[in-house]
mmCIF file of C-alpha atoms and ligand atoms in Angstrom:
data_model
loop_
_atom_site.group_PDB
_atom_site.id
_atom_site.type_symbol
_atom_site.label_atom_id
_atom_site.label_comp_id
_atom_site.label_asym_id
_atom_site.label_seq_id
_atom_site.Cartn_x
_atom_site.Cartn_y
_atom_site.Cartn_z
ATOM 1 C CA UNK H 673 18.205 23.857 -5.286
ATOM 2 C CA UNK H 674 14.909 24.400 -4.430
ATOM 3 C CA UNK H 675 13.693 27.891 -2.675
ATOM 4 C CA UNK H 676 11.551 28.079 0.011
ATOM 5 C CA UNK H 677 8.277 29.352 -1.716
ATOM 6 C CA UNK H 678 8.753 25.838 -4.360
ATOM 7 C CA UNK H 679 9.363 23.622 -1.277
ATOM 8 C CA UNK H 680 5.939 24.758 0.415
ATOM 9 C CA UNK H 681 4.400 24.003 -3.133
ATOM 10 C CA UNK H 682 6.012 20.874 -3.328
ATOM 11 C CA UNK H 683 4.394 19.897 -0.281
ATOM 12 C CA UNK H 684 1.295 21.420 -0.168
ATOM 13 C CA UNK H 685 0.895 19.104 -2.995
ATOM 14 C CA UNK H 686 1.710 15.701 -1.316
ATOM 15 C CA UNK H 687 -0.655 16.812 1.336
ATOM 16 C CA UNK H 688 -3.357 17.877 -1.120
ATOM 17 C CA UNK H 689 -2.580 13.941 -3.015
ATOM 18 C CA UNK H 690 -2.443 12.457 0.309
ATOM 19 C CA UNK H 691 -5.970 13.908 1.163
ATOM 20 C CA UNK H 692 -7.136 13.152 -1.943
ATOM 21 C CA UNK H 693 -6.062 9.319 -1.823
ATOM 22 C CA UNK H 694 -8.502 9.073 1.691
ATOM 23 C CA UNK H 695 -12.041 9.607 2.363
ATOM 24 C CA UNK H 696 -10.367 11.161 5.280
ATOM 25 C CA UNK H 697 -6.893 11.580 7.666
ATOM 26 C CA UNK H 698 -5.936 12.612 10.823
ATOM 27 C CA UNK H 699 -2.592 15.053 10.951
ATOM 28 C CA UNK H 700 -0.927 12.096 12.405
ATOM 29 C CA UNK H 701 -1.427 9.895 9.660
ATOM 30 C CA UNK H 702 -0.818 12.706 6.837
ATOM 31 C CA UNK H 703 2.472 12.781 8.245
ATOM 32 C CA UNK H 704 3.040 9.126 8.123
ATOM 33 C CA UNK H 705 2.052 9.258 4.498
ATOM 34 C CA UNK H 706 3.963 12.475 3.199
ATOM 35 C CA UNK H 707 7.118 11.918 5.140
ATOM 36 C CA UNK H 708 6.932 15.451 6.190
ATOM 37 C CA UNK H 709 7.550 17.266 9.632
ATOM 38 C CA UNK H 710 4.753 17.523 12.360
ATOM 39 C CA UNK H 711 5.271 21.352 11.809
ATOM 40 C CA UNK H 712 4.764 20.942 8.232
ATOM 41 C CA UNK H 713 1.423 19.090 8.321
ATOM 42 C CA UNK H 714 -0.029 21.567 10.837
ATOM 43 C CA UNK H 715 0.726 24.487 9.033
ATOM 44 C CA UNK H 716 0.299 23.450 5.413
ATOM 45 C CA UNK H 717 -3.148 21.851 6.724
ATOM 46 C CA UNK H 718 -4.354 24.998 8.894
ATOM 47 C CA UNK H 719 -3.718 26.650 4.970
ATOM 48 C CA UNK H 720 -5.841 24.373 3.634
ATOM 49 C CA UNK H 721 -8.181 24.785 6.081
ATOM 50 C CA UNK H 722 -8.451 28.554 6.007
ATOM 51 C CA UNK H 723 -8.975 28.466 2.368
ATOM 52 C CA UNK H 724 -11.988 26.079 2.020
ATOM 53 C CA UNK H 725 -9.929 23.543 0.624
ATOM 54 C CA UNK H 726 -10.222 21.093 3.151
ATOM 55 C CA UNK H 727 -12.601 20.768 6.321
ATOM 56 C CA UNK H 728 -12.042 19.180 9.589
ATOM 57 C CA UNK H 729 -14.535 17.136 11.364
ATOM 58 C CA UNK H 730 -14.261 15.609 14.821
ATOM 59 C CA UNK H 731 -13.380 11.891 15.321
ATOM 60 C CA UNK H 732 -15.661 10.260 18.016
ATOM 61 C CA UNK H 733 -13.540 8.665 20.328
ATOM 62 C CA UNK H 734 -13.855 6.713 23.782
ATOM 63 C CA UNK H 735 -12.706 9.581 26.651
ATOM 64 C CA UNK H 736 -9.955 12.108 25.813
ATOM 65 C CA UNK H 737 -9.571 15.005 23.479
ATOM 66 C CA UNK H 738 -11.586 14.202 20.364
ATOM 67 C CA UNK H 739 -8.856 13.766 16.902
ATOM 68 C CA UNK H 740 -9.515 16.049 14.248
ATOM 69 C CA UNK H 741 -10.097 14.770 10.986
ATOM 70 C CA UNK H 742 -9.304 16.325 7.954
ATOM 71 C CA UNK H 743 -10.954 15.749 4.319
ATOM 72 C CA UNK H 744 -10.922 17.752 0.824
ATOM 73 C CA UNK H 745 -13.798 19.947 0.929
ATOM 74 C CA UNK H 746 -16.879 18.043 -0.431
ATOM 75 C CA UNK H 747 -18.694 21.388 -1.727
ATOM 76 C CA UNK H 748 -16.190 23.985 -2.429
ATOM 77 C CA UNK H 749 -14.271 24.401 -5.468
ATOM 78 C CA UNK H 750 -16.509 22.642 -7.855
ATOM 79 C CA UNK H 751 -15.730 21.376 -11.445
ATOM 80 C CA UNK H 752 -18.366 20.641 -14.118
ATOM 81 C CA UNK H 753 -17.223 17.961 -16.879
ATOM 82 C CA UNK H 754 -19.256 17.613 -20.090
ATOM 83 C CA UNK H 755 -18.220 14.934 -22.549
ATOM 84 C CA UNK H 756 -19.297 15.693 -25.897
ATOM 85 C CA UNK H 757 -20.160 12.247 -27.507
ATOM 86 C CA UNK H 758 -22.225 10.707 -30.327
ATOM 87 C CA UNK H 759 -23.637 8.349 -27.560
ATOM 88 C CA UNK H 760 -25.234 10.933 -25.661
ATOM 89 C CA UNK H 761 -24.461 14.283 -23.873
ATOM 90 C CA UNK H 762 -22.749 13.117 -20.037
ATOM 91 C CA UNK H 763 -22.968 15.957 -17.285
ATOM 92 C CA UNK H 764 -21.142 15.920 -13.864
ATOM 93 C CA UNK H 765 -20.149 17.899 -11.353
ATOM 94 C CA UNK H 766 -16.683 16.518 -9.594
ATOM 95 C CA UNK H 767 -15.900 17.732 -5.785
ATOM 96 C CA UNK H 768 -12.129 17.917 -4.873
ATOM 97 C CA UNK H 769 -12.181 14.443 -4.294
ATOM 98 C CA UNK H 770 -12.834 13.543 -7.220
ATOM 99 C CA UNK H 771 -16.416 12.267 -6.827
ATOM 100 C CA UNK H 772 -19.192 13.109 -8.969
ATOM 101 C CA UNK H 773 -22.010 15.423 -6.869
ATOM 102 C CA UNK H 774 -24.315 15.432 -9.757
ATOM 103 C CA UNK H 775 -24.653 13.671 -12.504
ATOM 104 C CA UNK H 776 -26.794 13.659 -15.930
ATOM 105 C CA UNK H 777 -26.774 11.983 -19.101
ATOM 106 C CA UNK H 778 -28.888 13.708 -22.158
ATOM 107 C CA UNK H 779 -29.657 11.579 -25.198
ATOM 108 C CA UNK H 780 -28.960 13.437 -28.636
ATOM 109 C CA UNK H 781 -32.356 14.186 -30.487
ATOM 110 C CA UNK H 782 -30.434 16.011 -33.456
ATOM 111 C CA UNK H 783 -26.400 15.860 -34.979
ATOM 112 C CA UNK H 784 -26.670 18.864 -36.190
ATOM 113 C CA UNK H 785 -23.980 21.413 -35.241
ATOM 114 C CA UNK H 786 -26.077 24.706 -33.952
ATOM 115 C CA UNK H 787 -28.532 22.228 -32.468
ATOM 116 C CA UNK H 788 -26.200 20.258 -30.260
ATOM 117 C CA UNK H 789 -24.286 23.926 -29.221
ATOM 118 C CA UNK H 790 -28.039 24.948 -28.133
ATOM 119 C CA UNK H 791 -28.524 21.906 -26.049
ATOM 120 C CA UNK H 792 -25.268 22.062 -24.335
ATOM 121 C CA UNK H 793 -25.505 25.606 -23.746
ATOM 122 C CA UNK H 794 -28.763 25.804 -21.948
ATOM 123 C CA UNK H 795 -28.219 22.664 -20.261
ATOM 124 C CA UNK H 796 -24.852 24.122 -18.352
ATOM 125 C CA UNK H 797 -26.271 27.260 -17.446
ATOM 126 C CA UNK H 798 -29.287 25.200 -15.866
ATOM 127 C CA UNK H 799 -26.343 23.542 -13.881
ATOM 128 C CA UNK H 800 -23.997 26.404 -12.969
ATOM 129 C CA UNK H 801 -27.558 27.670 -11.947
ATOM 130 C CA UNK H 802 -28.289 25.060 -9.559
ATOM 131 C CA UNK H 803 -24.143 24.830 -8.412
ATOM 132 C CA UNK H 804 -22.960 28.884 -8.222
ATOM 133 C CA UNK H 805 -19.753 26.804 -6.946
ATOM 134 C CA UNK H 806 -18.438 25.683 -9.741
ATOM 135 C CA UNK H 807 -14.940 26.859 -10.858
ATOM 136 C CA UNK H 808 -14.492 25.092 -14.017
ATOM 137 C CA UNK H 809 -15.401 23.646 -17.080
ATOM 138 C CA UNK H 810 -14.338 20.668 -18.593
ATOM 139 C CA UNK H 811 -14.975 19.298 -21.947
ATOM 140 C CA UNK H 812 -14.658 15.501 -23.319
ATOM 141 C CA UNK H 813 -14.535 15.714 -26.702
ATOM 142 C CA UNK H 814 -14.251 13.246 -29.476
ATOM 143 C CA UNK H 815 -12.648 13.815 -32.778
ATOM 144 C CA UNK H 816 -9.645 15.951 -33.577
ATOM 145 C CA UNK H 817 -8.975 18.538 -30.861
ATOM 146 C CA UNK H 818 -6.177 21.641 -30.351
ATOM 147 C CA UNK H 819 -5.736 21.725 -26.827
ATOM 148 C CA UNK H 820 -3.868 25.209 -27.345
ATOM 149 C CA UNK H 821 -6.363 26.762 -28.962
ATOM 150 C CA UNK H 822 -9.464 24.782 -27.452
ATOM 151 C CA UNK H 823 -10.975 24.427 -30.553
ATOM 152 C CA UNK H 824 -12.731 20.899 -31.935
ATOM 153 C CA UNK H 825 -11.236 20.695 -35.453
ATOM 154 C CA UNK H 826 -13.241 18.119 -36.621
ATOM 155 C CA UNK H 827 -15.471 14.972 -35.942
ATOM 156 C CA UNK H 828 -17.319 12.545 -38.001
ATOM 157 C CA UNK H 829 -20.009 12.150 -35.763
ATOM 158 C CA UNK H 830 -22.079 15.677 -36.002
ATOM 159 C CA UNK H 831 -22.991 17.720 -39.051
ATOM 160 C CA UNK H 832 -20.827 20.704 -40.505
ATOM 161 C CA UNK H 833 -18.716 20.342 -37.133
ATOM 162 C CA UNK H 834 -15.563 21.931 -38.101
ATOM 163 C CA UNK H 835 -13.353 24.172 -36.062
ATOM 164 C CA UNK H 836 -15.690 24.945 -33.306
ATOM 165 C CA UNK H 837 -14.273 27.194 -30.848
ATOM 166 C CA UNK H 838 -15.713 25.403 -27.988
ATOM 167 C CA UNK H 839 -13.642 26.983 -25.424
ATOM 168 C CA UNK H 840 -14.128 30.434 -26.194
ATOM 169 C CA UNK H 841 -17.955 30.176 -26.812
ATOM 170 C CA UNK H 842 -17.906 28.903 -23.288
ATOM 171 C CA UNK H 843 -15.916 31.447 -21.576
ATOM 172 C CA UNK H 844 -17.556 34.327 -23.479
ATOM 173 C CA UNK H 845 -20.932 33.168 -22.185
ATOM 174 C CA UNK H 846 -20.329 32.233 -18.952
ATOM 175 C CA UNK H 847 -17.156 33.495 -17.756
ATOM 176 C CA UNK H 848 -15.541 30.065 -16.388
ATOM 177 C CA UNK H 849 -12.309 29.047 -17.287
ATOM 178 C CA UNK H 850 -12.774 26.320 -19.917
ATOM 179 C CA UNK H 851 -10.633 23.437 -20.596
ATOM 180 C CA UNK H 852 -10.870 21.127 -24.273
ATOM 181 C CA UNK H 853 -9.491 17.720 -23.386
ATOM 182 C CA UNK H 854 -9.248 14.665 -26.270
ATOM 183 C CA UNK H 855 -11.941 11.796 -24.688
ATOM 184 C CA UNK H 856 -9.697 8.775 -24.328
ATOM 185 C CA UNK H 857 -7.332 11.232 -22.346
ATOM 186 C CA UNK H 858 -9.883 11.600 -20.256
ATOM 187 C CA UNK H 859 -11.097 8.149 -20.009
ATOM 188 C CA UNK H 860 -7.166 7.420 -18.920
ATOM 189 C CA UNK H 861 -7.175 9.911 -15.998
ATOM 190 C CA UNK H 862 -10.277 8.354 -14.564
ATOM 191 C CA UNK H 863 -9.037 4.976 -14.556
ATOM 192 C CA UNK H 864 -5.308 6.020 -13.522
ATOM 193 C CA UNK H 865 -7.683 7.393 -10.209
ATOM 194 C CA UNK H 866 -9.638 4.678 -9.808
ATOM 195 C CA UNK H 867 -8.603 1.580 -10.924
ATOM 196 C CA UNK H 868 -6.441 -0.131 -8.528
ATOM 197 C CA UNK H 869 -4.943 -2.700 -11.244
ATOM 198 C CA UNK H 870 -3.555 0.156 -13.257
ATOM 199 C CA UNK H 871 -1.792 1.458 -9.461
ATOM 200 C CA UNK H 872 2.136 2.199 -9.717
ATOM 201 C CA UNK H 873 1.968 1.386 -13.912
ATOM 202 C CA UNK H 874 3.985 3.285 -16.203
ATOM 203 C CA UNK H 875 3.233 2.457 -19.461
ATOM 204 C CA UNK H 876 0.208 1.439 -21.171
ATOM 205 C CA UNK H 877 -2.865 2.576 -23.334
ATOM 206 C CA UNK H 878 -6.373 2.857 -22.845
ATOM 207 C CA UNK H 879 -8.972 2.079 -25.953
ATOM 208 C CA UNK H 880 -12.497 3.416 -25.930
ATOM 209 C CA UNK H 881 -15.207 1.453 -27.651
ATOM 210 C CA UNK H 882 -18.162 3.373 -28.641
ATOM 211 C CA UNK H 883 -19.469 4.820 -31.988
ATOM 212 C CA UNK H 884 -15.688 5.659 -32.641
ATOM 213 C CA UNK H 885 -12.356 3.675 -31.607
ATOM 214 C CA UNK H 886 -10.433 6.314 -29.603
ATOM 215 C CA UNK H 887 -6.805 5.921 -28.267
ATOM 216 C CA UNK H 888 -4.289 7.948 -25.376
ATOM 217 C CA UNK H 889 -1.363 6.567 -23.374
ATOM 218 C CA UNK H 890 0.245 6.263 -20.220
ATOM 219 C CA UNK H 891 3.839 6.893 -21.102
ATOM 220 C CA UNK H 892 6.829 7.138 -17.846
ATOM 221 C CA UNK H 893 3.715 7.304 -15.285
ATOM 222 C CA UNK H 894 1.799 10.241 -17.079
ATOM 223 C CA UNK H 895 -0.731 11.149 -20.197
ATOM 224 C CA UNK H 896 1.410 11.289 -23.004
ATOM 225 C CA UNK H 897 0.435 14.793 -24.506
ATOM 226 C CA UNK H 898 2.197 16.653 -27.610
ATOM 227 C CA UNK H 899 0.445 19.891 -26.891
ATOM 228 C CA UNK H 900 -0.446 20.062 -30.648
ATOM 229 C CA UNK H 901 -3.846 18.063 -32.482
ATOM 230 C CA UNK H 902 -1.769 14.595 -32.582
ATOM 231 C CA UNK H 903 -3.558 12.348 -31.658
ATOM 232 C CA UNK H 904 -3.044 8.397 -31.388
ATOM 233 C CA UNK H 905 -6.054 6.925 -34.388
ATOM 234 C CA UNK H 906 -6.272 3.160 -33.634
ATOM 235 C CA UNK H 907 -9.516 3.749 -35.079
ATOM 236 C CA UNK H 908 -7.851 4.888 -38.621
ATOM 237 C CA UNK H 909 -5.405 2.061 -38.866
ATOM 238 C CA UNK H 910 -6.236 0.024 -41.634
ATOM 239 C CA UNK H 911 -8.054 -3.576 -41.153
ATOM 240 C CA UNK H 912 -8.992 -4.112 -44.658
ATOM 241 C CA UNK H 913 -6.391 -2.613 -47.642
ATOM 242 C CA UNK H 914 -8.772 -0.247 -49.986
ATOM 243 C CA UNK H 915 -12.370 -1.718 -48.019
ATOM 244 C CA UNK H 916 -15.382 -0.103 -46.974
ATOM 245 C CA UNK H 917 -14.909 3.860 -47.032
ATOM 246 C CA UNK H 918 -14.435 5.653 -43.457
ATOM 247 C CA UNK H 919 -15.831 8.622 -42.323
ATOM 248 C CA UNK H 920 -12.338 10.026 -42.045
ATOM 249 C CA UNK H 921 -12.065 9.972 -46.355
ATOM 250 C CA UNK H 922 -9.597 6.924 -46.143
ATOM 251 C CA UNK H 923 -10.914 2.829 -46.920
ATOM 252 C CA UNK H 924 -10.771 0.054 -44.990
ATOM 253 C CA UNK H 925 -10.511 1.923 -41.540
ATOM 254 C CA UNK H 926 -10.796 -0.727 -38.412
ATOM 255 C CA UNK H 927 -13.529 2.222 -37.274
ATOM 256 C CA UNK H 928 -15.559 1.164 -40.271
ATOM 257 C CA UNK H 929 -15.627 -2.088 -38.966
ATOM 258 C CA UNK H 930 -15.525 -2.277 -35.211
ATOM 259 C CA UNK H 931 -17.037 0.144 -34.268
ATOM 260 C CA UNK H 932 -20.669 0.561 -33.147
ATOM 261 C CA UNK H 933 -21.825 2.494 -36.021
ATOM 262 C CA UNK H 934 -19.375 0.666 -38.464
ATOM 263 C CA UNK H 935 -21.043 -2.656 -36.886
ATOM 264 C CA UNK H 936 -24.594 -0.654 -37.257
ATOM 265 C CA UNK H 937 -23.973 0.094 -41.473
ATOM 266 C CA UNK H 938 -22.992 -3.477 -41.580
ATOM 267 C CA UNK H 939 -25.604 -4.841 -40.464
ATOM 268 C CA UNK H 940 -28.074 -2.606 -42.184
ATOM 269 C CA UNK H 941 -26.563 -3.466 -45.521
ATOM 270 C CA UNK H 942 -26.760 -7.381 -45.046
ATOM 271 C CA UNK H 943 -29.789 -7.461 -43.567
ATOM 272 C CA UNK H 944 -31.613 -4.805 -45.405
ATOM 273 C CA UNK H 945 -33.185 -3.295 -41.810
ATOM 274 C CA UNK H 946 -32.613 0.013 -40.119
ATOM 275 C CA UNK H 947 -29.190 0.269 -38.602
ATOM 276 C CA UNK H 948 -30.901 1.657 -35.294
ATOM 277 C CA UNK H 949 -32.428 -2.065 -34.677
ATOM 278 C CA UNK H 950 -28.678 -3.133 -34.076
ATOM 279 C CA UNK H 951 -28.372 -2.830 -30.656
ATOM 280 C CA UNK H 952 -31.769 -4.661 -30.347
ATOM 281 C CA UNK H 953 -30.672 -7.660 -32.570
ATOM 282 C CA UNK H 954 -28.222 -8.454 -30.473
ATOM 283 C CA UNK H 955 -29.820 -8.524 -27.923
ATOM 284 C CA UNK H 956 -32.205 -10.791 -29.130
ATOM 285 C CA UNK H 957 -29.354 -13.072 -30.120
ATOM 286 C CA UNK H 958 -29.807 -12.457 -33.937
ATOM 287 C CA UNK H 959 -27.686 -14.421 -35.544
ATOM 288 C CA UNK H 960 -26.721 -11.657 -38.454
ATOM 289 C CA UNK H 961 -26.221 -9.416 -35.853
ATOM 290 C CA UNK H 962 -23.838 -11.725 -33.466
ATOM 291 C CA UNK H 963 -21.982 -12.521 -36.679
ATOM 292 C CA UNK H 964 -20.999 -8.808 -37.584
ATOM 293 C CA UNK H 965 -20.299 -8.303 -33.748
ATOM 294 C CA UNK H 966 -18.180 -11.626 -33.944
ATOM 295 C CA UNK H 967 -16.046 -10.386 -37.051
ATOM 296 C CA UNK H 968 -15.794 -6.745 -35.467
ATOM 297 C CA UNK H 969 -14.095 -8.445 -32.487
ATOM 298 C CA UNK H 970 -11.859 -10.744 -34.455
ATOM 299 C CA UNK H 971 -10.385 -7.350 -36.257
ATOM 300 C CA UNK H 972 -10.237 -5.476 -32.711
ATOM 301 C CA UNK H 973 -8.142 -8.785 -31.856
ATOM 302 C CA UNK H 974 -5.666 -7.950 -34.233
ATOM 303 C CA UNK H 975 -5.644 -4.487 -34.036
ATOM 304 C CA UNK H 976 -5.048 -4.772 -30.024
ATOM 305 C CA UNK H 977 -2.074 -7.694 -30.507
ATOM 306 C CA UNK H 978 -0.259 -5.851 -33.287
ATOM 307 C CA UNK H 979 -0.521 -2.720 -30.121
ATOM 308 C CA UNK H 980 1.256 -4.943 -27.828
ATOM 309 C CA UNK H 981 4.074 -6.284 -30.188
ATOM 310 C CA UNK H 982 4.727 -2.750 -31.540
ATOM 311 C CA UNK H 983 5.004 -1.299 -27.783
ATOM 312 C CA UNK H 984 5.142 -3.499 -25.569
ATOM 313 C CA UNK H 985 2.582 -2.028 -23.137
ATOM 314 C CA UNK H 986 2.507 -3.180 -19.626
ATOM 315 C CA UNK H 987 -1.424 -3.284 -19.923
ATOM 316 C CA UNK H 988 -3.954 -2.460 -22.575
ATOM 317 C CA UNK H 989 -7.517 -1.075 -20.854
ATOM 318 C CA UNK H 990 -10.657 -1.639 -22.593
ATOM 319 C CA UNK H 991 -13.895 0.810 -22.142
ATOM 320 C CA UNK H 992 -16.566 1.905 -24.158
ATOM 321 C CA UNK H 993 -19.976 1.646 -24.687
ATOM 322 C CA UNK H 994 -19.049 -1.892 -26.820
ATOM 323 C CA UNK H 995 -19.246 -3.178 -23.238
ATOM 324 C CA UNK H 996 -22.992 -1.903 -22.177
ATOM 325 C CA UNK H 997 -24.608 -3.431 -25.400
ATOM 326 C CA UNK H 998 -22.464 -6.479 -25.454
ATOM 327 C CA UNK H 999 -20.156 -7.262 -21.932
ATOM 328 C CA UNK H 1000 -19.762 -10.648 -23.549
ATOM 329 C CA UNK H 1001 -17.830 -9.272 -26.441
ATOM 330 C CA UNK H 1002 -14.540 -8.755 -24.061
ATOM 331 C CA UNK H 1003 -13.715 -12.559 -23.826
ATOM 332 C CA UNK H 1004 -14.044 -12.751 -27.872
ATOM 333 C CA UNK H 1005 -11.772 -9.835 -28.436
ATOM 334 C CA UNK H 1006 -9.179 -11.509 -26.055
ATOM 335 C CA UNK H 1007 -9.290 -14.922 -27.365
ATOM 336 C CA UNK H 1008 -8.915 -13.043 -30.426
ATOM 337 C CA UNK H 1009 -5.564 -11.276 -29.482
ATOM 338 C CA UNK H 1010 -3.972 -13.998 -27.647
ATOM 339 C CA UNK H 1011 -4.333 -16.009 -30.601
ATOM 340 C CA UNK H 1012 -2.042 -13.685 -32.556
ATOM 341 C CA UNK H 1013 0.414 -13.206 -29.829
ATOM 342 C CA UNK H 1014 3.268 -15.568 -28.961
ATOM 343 C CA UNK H 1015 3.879 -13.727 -25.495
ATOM 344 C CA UNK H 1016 1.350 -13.433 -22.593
ATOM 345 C CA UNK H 1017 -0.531 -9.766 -22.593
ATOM 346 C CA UNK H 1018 -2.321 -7.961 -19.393
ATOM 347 C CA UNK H 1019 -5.872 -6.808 -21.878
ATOM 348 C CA UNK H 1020 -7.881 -5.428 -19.140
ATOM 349 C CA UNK H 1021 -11.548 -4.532 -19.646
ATOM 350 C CA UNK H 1022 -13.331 -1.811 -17.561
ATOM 351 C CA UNK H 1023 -16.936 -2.299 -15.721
ATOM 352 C CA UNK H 1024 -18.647 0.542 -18.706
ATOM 353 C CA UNK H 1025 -19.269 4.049 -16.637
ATOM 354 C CA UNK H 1026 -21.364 6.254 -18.275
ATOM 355 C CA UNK H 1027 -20.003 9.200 -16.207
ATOM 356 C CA UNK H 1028 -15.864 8.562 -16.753
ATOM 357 C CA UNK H 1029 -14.887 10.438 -19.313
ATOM 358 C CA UNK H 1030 -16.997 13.604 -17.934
ATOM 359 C CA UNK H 1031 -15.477 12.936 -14.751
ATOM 360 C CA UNK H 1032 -11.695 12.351 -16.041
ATOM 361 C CA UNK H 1033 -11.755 15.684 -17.971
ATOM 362 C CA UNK H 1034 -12.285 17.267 -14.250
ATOM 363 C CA UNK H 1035 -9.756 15.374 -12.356
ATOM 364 C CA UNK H 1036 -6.961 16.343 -15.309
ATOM 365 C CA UNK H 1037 -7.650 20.212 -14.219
ATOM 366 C CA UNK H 1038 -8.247 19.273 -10.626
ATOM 367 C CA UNK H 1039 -4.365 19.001 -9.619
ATOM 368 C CA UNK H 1040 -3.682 22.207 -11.753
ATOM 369 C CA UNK H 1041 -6.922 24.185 -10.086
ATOM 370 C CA UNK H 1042 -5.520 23.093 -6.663
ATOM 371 C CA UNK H 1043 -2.267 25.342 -7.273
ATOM 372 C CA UNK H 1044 -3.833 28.262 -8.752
ATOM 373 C CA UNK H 1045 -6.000 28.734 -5.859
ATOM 374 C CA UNK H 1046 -3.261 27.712 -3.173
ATOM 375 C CA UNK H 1047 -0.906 29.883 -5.214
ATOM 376 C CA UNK H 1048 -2.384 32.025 -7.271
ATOM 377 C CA UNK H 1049 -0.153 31.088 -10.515
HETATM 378 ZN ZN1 ZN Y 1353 -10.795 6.296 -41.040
#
């Protein structure tokens, strides 16, 4: 049985998700959509109100009292989300409703460790700066993680990166709560928001493309999480017994294949170029270059098929910055796996969004922020 003061949460919440699924609602319709009393929505809303979690705003309308509308506050309660990645720095700043207010991207001039601490650091206190309202802090990062601890273990992508205490360094210097999130998690709770094909779905994974193959999962409706530093590796599976050595100290990795900088070395090595001029070769519709981006997509084919006959996802989503050098390269990797499936498969690919992964790592805390300032847990 529930008591009284985990009822009001209970529904303070469907309100608050109600709110959040509309630019805006009148009290009339929040009840419609919540299933909850009149006197319910009035008071849990005059709450919201009275906190700065939500503002009202008059509805024009043709004689008569004028309908209150309500929305989530647009410039209150703040998040910033940074995702760490080889491909760039990503900077955002998410409202309540989960829309990005600001947004930056900063390339990478140097991998190593105390340089890329320096530019994130003085880049987020220009930003919390320019946005005193900021609550939070929210880090993308790729790599091993401990989500306990908030400390990046390890990635292959920076120099003499090694447990970093990200979290701590950022609370110590600029006393925000700070949250460590794994990337593709991330990258799951964006689309789970705001893709409408991946509505109501229970199961399913979401893959991101870029310099590294990263994996999470929608398992019974939510991010499957262990709470430790397991993580799914698609990335680490092997494509090719005892091949060409990975990052990660194993051979044959499908990273060290299909992924951008696994493409990059390949290329660089058969052609006898600079592994930078990649990108550019296929875009000039090189022919060495279309060929290692042709076999890195057969692999991903097989790696994605041998996904869906192992689990038996309801859909597999597709993102990454694979997509922004090469949107082609979608219909090759699913020719690829429905050639190695018997059944059909729902392979969705997502429009690439710079910003998602910065902007999932705020919308995970988002819920969880909601409560601690309606309830102060
Ligand atoms: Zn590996």
């Amino acid at each position: 049985m529930q008591t009284n003061f985990e009822l009001k949460r209970h529904n303070t919440m469907k309100i608050f998700q109600a709110m959040r699924s509309r630019e805006s609602v009148s009290r009339k319709e929040l009840a419609t959509l919540t299933g909850l009393s009149w006197g319910s929505v009035s008071a849990i809303s005059a709450e919201l109100l009275q906190k700065g979690i939500a503002v009202a705003e008059k509805e024009a309308s043709a004689g008569g009292r004028p309908a209150e509308r309500l929305a989530l506050s647009p410039d209150k309660f703040l998040q910033l989300g940074i995702d760490i990645n080889s491909v760039g720095l990503s900077f955002v700043v998410v409202n309540l409703q989960g829309k990005a207010v600001y947004s930056e991207l900063l390339p990478i001039e140097s991998r190593d460790k105390d340089d890329l601490l320096t530019l994130l650091y003085a880049q987020t206190e220009r930003i919390l700066l320019q946005t005193p309202s900021v609550i939070g802090i929210n880090l993308s990062m790729q790599g091993k993680i401990n989500k306990k601890t908030g400390v990046s273990l390890r990635t292959n992508f920076f120099k003499a990166w090694k447990d970093v205490p990200l979290v701590h360094s950022f609370e110590r210097r600029f006393s925000i709560p700070t949250k460590l999130y794994h990337d593709p998690d991330c990258l799951l709770y964006y689309h789970m928001q705001n893709d409408p094909r991946l509505s109501g779905k229970n199961d399913g994974f979401v893959v991101r493309l870029d310099d590294g193959i990263g994996m999470s999962r929608l398992l019974g409706g939510r991010l499957y999480e262990r709470g430790d530093d397991a993580s799914y590796e698609l990335g680490h599976t092997i494509a090719v017994p005892d091949g060409r050595a990975c990052a990660c100290g194993k051979r044959g990795c499908l990273e060290a294949y299909a992924s951008l900088r696994g493409m990059r070395e390949i290329y660089a090595e058969k052609s006898g170029e600079k592994a930078a001029s990649f990108p550019e070769k296929l875009r000039t519709g090189d022919g060495l270059a279309q060929a290692v981006l042709r076999e890195a997509c057969d692999r991903l084919g097989v790696a994605i098929a041998n996904l869906f006959t192992l689990s038996a996802p309801e859909f597999i989503l597709l993102d990454g910055g694979l997509f922004a050098q090469a949107p082609y390269c979608f219909d090759e990797i699913e020719k690829n796996t429905r050639a190695r499936l018997a059944d059909d498969c729902n392979l969705l690919f997502a429009a690439y969004t710079r910003e998602a992964p910065a902007i999932g790592a705020c919308l995970i805390t988002v819920e969880k922020t909601t409560e601690e300032i309606l309830f102060g847990l």
